[in-house]
Short mmCIF file of C-alpha atoms in Angstrom, two decimals:
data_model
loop_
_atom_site.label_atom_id
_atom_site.label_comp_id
_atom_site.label_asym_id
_atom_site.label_seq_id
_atom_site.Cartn_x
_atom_site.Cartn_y
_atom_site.Cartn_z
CA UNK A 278 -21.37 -50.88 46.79
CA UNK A 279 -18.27 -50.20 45.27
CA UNK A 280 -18.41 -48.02 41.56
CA UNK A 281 -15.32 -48.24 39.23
CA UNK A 282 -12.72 -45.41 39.27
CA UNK A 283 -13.44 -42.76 36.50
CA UNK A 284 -11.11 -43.39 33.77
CA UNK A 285 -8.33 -40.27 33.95
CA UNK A 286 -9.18 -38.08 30.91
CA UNK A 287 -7.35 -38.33 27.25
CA UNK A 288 -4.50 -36.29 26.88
CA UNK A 289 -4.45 -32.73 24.89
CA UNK A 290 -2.24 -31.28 22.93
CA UNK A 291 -1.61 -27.65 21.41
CA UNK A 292 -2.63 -29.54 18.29
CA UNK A 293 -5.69 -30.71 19.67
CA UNK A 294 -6.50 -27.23 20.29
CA UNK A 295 -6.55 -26.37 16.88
CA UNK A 296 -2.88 -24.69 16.83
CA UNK A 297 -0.38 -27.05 14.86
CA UNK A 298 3.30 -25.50 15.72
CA UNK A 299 4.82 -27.91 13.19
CA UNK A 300 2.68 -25.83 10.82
CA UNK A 301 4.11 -23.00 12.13
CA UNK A 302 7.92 -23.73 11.77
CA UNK A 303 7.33 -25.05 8.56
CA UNK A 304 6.12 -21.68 7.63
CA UNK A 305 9.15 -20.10 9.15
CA UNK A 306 11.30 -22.50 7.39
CA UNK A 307 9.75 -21.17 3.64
CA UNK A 308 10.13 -17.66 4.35
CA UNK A 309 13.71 -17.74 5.42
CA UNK A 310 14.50 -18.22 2.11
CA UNK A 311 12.26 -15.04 0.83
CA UNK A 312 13.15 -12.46 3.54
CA UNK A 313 17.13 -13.57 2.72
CA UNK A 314 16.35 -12.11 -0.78
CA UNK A 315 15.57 -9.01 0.63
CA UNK A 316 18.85 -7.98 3.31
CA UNK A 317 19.96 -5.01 2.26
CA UNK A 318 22.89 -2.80 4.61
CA UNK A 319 22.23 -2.21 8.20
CA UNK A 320 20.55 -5.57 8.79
CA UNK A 321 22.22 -7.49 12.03
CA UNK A 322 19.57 -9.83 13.18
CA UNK A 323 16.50 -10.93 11.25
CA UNK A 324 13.82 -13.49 10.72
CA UNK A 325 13.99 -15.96 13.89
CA UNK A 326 14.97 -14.29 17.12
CA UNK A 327 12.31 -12.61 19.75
CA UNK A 328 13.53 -9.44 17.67
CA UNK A 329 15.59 -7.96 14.71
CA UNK A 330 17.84 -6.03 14.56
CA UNK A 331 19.16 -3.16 12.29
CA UNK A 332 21.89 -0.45 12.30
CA UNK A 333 21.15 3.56 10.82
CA UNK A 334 23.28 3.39 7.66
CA UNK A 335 26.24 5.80 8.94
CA UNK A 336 25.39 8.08 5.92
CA UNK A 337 22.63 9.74 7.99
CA UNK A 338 24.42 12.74 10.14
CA UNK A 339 20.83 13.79 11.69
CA UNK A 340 18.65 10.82 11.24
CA UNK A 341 15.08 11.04 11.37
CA UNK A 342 12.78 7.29 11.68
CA UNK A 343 9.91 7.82 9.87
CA UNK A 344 7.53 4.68 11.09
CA UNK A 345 4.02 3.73 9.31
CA UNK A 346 1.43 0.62 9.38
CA UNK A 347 -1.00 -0.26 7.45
CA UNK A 348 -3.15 -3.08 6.26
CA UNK A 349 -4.87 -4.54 3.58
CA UNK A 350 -8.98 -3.63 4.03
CA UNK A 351 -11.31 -5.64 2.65
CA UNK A 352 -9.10 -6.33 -0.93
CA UNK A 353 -8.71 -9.83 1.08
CA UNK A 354 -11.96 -10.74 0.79
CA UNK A 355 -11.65 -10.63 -3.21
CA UNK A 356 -8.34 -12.63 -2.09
CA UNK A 357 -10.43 -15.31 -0.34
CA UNK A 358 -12.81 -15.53 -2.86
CA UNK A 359 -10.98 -15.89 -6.12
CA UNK A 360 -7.99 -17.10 -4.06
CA UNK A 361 -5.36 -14.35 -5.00
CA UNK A 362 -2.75 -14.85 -2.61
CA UNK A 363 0.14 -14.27 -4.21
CA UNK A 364 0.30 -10.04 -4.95
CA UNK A 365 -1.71 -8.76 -1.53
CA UNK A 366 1.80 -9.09 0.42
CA UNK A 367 2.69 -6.26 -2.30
CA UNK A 368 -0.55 -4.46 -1.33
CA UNK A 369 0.55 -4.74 2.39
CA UNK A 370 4.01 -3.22 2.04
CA UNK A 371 2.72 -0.55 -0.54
CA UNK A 372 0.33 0.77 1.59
CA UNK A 373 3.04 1.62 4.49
CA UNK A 374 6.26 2.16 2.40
CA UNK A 375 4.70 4.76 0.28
CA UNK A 376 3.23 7.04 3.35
CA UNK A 377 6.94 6.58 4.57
CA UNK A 378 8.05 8.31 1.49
CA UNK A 379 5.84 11.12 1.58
CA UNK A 380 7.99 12.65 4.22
CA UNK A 381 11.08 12.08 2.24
CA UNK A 382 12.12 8.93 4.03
CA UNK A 383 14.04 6.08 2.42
CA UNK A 384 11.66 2.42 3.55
CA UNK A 385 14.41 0.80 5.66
CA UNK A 386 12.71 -2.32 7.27
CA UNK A 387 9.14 -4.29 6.92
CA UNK A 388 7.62 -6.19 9.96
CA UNK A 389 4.64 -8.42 8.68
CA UNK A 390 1.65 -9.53 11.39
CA UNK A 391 -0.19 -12.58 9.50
CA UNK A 392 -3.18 -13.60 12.11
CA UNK A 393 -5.33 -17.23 10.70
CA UNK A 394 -7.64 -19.27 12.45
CA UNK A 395 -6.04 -22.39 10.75
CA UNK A 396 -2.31 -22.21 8.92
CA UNK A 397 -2.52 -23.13 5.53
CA UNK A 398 1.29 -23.39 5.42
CA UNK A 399 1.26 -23.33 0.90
CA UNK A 400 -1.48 -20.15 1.61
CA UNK A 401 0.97 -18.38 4.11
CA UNK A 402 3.74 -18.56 2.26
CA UNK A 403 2.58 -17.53 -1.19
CA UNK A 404 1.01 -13.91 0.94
CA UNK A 405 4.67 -13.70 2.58
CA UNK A 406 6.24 -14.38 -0.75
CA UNK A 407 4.25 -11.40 -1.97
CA UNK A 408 5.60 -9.47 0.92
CA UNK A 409 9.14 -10.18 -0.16
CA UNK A 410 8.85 -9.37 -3.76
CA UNK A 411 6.91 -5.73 -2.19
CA UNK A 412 10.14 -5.44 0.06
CA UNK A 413 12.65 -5.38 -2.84
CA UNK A 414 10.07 -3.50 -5.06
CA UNK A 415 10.98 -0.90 -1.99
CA UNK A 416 14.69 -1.45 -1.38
CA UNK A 417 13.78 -2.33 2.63
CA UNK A 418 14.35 -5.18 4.53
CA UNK A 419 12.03 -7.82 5.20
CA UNK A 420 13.25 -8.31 9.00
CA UNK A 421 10.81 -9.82 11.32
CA UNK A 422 6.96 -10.76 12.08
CA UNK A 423 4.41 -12.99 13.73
CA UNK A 424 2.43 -15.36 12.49
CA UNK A 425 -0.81 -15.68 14.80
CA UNK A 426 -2.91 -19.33 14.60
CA UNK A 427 -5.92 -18.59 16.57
CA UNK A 428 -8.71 -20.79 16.21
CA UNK A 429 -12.05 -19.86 16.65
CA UNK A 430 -11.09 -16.04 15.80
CA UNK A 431 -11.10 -16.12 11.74
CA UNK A 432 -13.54 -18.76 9.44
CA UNK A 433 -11.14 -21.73 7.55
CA UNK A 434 -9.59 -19.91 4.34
CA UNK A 435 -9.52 -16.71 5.94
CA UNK A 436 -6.76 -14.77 7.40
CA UNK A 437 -6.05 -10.63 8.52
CA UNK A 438 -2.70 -8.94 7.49
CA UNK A 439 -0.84 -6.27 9.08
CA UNK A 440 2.28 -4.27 7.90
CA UNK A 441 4.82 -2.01 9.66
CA UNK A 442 7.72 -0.44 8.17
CA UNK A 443 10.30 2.10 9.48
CA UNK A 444 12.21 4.27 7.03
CA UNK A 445 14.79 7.50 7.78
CA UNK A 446 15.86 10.91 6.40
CA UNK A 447 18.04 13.39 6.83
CA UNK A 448 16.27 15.83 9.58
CA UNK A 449 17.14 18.77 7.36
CA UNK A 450 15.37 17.21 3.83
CA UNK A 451 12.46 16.05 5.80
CA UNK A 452 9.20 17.14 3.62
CA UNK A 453 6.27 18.33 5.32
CA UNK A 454 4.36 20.92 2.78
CA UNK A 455 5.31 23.90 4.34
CA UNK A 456 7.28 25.34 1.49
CA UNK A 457 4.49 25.08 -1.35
CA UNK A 458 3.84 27.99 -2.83
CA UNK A 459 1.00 29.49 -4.71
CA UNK A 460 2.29 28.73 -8.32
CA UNK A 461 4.21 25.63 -7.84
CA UNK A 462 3.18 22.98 -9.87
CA UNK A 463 1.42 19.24 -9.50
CA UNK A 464 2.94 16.30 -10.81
CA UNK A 465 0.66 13.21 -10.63
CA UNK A 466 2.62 9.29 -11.05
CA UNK A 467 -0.03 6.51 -12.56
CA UNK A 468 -1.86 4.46 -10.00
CA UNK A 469 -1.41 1.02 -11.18
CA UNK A 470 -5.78 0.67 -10.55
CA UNK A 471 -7.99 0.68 -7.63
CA UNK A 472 -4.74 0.26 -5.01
CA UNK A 473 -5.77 -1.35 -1.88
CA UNK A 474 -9.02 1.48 -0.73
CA UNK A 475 -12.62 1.78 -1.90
CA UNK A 476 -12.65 -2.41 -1.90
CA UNK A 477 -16.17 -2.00 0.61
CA UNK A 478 -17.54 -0.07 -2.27
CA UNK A 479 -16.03 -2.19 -5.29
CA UNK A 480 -17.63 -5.11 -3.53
CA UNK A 481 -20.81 -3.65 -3.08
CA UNK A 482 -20.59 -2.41 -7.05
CA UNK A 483 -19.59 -6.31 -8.00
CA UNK A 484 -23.03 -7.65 -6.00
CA UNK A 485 -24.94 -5.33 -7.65
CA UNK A 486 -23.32 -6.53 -11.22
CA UNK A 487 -23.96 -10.17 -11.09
CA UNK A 488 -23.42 -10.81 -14.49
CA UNK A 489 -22.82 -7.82 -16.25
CA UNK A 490 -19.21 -8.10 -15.37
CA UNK A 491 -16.90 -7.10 -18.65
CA UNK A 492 -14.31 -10.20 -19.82
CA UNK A 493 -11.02 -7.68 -19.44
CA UNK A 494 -10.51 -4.27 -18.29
CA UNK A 495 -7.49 -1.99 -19.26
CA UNK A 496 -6.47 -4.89 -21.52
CA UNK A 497 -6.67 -7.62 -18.81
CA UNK A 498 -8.94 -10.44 -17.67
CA UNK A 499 -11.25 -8.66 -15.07
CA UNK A 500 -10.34 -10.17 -12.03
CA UNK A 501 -6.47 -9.28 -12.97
CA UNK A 502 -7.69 -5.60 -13.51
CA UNK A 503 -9.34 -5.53 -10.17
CA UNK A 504 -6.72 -7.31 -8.04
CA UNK A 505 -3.65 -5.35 -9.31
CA UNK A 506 -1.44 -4.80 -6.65
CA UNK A 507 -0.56 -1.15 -5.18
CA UNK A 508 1.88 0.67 -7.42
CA UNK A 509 5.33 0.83 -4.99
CA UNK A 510 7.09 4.61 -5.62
CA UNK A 511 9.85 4.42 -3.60
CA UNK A 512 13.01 4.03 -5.97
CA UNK A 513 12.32 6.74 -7.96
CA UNK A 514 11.21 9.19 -6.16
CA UNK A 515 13.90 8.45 -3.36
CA UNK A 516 16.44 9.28 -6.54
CA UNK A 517 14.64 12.35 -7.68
CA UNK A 518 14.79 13.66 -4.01
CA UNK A 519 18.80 13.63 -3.92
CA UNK A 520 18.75 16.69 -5.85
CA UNK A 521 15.72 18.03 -6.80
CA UNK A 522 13.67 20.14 -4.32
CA UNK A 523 10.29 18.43 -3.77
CA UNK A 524 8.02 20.70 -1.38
CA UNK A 525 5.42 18.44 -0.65
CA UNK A 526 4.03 14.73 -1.48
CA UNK A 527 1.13 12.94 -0.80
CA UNK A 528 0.15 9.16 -1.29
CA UNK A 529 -3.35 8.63 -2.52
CA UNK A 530 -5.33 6.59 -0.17
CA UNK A 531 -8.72 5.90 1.57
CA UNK A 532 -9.86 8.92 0.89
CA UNK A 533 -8.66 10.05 -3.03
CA UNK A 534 -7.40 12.54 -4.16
CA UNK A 535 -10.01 15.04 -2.45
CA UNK A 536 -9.15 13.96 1.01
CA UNK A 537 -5.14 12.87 0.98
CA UNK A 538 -3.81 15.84 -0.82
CA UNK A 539 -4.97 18.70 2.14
CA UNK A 540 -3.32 16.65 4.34
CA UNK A 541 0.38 18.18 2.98
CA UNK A 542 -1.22 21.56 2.24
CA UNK A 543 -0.51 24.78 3.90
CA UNK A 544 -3.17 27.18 5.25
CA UNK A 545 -4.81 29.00 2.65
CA UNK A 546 -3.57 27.01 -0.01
CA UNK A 547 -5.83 25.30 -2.68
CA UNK A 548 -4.77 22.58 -5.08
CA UNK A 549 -6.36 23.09 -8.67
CA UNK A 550 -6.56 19.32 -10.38
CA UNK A 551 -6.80 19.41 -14.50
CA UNK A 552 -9.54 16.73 -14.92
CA UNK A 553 -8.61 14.90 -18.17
CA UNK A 554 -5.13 15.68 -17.78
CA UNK A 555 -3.85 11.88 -17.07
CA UNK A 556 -5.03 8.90 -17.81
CA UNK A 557 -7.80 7.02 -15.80
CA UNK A 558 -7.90 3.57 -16.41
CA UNK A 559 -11.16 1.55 -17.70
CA UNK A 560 -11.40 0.02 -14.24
CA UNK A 561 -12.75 3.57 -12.19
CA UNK A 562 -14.75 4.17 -15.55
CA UNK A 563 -16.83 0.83 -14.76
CA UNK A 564 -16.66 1.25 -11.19
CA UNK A 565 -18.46 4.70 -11.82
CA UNK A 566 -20.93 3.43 -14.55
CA UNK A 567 -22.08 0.55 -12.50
CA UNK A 568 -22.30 2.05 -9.31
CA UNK A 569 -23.94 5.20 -10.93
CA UNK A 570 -21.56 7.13 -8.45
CA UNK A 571 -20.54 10.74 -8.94
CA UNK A 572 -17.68 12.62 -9.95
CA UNK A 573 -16.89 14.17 -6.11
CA UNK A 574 -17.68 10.79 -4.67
CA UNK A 575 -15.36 9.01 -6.72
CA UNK A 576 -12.36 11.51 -6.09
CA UNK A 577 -12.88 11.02 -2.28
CA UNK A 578 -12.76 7.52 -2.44
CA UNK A 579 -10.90 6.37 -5.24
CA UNK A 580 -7.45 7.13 -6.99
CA UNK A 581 -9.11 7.90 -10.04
CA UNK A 582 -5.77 6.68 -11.59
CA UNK A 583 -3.38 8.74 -9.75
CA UNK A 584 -1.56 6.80 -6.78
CA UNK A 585 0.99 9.69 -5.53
CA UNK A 586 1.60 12.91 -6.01
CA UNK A 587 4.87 15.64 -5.86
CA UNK A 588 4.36 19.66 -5.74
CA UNK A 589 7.31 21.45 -6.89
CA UNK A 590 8.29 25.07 -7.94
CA UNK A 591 7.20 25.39 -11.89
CA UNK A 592 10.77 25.59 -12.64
CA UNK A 593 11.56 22.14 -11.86
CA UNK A 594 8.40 20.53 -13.01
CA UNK A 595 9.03 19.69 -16.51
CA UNK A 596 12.59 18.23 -16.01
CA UNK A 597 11.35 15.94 -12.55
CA UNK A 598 8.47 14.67 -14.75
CA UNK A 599 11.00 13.57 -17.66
CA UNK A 600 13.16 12.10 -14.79
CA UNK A 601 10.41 10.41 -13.38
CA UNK A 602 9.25 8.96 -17.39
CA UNK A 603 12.72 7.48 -17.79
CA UNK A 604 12.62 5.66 -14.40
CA UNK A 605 9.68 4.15 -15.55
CA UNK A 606 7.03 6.27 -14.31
CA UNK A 607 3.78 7.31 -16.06
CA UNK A 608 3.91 10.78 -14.96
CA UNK A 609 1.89 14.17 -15.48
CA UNK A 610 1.49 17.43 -14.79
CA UNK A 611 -1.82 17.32 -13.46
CA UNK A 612 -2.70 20.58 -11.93
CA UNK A 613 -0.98 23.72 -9.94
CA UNK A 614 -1.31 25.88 -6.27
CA UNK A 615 -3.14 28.54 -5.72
CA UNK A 616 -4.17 30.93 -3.18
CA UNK A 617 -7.44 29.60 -1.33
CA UNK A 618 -10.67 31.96 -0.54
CA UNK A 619 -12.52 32.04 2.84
CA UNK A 620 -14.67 29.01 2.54
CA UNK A 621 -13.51 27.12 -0.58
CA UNK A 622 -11.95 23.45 -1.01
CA UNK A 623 -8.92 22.55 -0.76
CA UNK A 624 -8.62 20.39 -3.61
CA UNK A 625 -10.74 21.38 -6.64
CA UNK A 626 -11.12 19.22 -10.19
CA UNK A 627 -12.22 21.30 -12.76
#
């Protein structure tokens, strides 16, 4: 008895799959445009090629790369959600061009990894767009990335960002903290809100709210106030450095103020914080009245309205902060050095 021949199976594609690579050069087509905005000297080879490339700006005698990454945290599920898009590319670059400038290094390039389990092409581009407005905020390149479509890896609507950017200084101006001094001063610049850390714990704060959330915060609808992307320093500070001796910076991160500034501290060195000195913004007040949290835990895990900071001898203090104030910056003195006892903090807020 003779049976039929099988019928050969249908024919698959990449598309089939879930990945659509007309998507994907579509994408690539919209952010030419965006990283083009941002090609500043020393740029060769950029968005396109299996890699960019750059030249050191001959200026440096004894350069120095300076290289940091960073990401986003869970800020993107408040993205998702309320379907902010547009300003968490400005998170992303923030997050990795200000830790490049706490060594005194000028943000020369930005890499992006965007990783999706299905490309929204109009979503994609609006996050990169955000990316390229961060870059120019910063003065660095926009130069290269990747855009992963992996299906089955992230839910529809969802997507993971990565950031990498690579900056340079001189290898004698490099900053490190080992010149502070007991005496020398703290100057604190405004955090423009939350940043891009603590988002685990505003998330858990928003649950517990339900609907006891306020209209407007800080003179802003709510969401606005809580979505407010990471405050970008570099400019300024990069011109106060060209003559102005800075001994020691520190970008407030996961962590606040309580964990990031030790990390630029000298041995026996304690940093005294004036509480009430600047200006905390209605959002951490909220944050901290409905999440009942206290004082020490919100200055280890919040900004608590300070989003960098810049010790200097006392003699320089009041003229970097007025420098600072005409570039923009809200900027205060917000505490001093001193000599640290056996067994005390290293940052105390009194």
């Amino acid at each position: 008895m003779s049976s039929e021949p099988a019928s050969p199976p249908s024919r698959l594609s990449y598309r089939d799959a879930g990945v659509d690579i007309d998507a994907g050069d579509a994408l690539v087509d919209a952010i030419k445009p965006l990283a083009a905005r941002t090609l500043r000297e020393g740029v060769l080879a950029g968005i396109g090629g299996f890699g960019a490339l750059f030249e050191l700006p001959r200026r440096y005698r004894e350069p120095v790369l300076v290289s940091g990454t960073d990401g986003v945290g869970t800020k993107l599920r408040l993205a998702f959600d309320w379907g902010r898009h547009d300003t968490v590319g400005i998170d992303l670059v923030a997050m990795s061009v200000n830790d490049v400038l706490v060594q005194g290094a000028e943000p020369l390039f930005f890499l992006d990894y965007f990783a999706c389990g299905k490309l929204e092409v109009g979503v994609a581009a609006r996050v990169v767009g955000g990316i390229a407005e961060g870059c120019s905020i910063a003065g660095c390149a926009l130069i290269g990335g990747e855009t992963a479509e992996m299906p089955g890896m992230y839910p529809d609507g969802e997507y993971d960002l990565a950031g990498f950017c690579v900056g340079a200084a001189e290898k004698s101006r490099l900053i490190s903290g080992g010149r502070t001094r007991a005496g020398d001063v703290v100057l604190g610049l405004e955090s423009s809100g939350v940043h891009s850390n603590g988002y685990s714990l505003v998330r858990r704060i928003l649950d517990r709210a339900q609907q006891r959330l306020p209209q407007q915060l800080d003179g802003m609808a709510f969401r606005d106030a809580l979505m407010m992307p990471t405050r970008i320093y570099c400019r300024p500070v990069l011109d106060l450095l060209r003559d102005t001796e800075v001994r020691a910076m520190a970008h407030i991160t996961g962590g606040g103020l309580l964990e990031n500034i030790p990390r630029v501290l000298p041995e026996g060195l304690q940093c005294v914080l004036e509480q009430g000195s600047w200006r905390r913004s209605e959002v951490f007040d909220w944050l901290q009245a409905e999440g009942n949290i206290d004082s020490h835990e919100m200055f280890r895990t919040f900004n608590c309205g300070i989003g960098y900071v810049l010790v200097l001898a006392a003699e320089h203090a009041d003229a970097a902060r007025g420098r600072l104030r005409q570039a923009g910056e809200s900027c205060e003195i917000i505490g001093h050095i001193a000599a640290r006892g056996a067994g005390e903090a290293a940052v105390v807020v009194r």
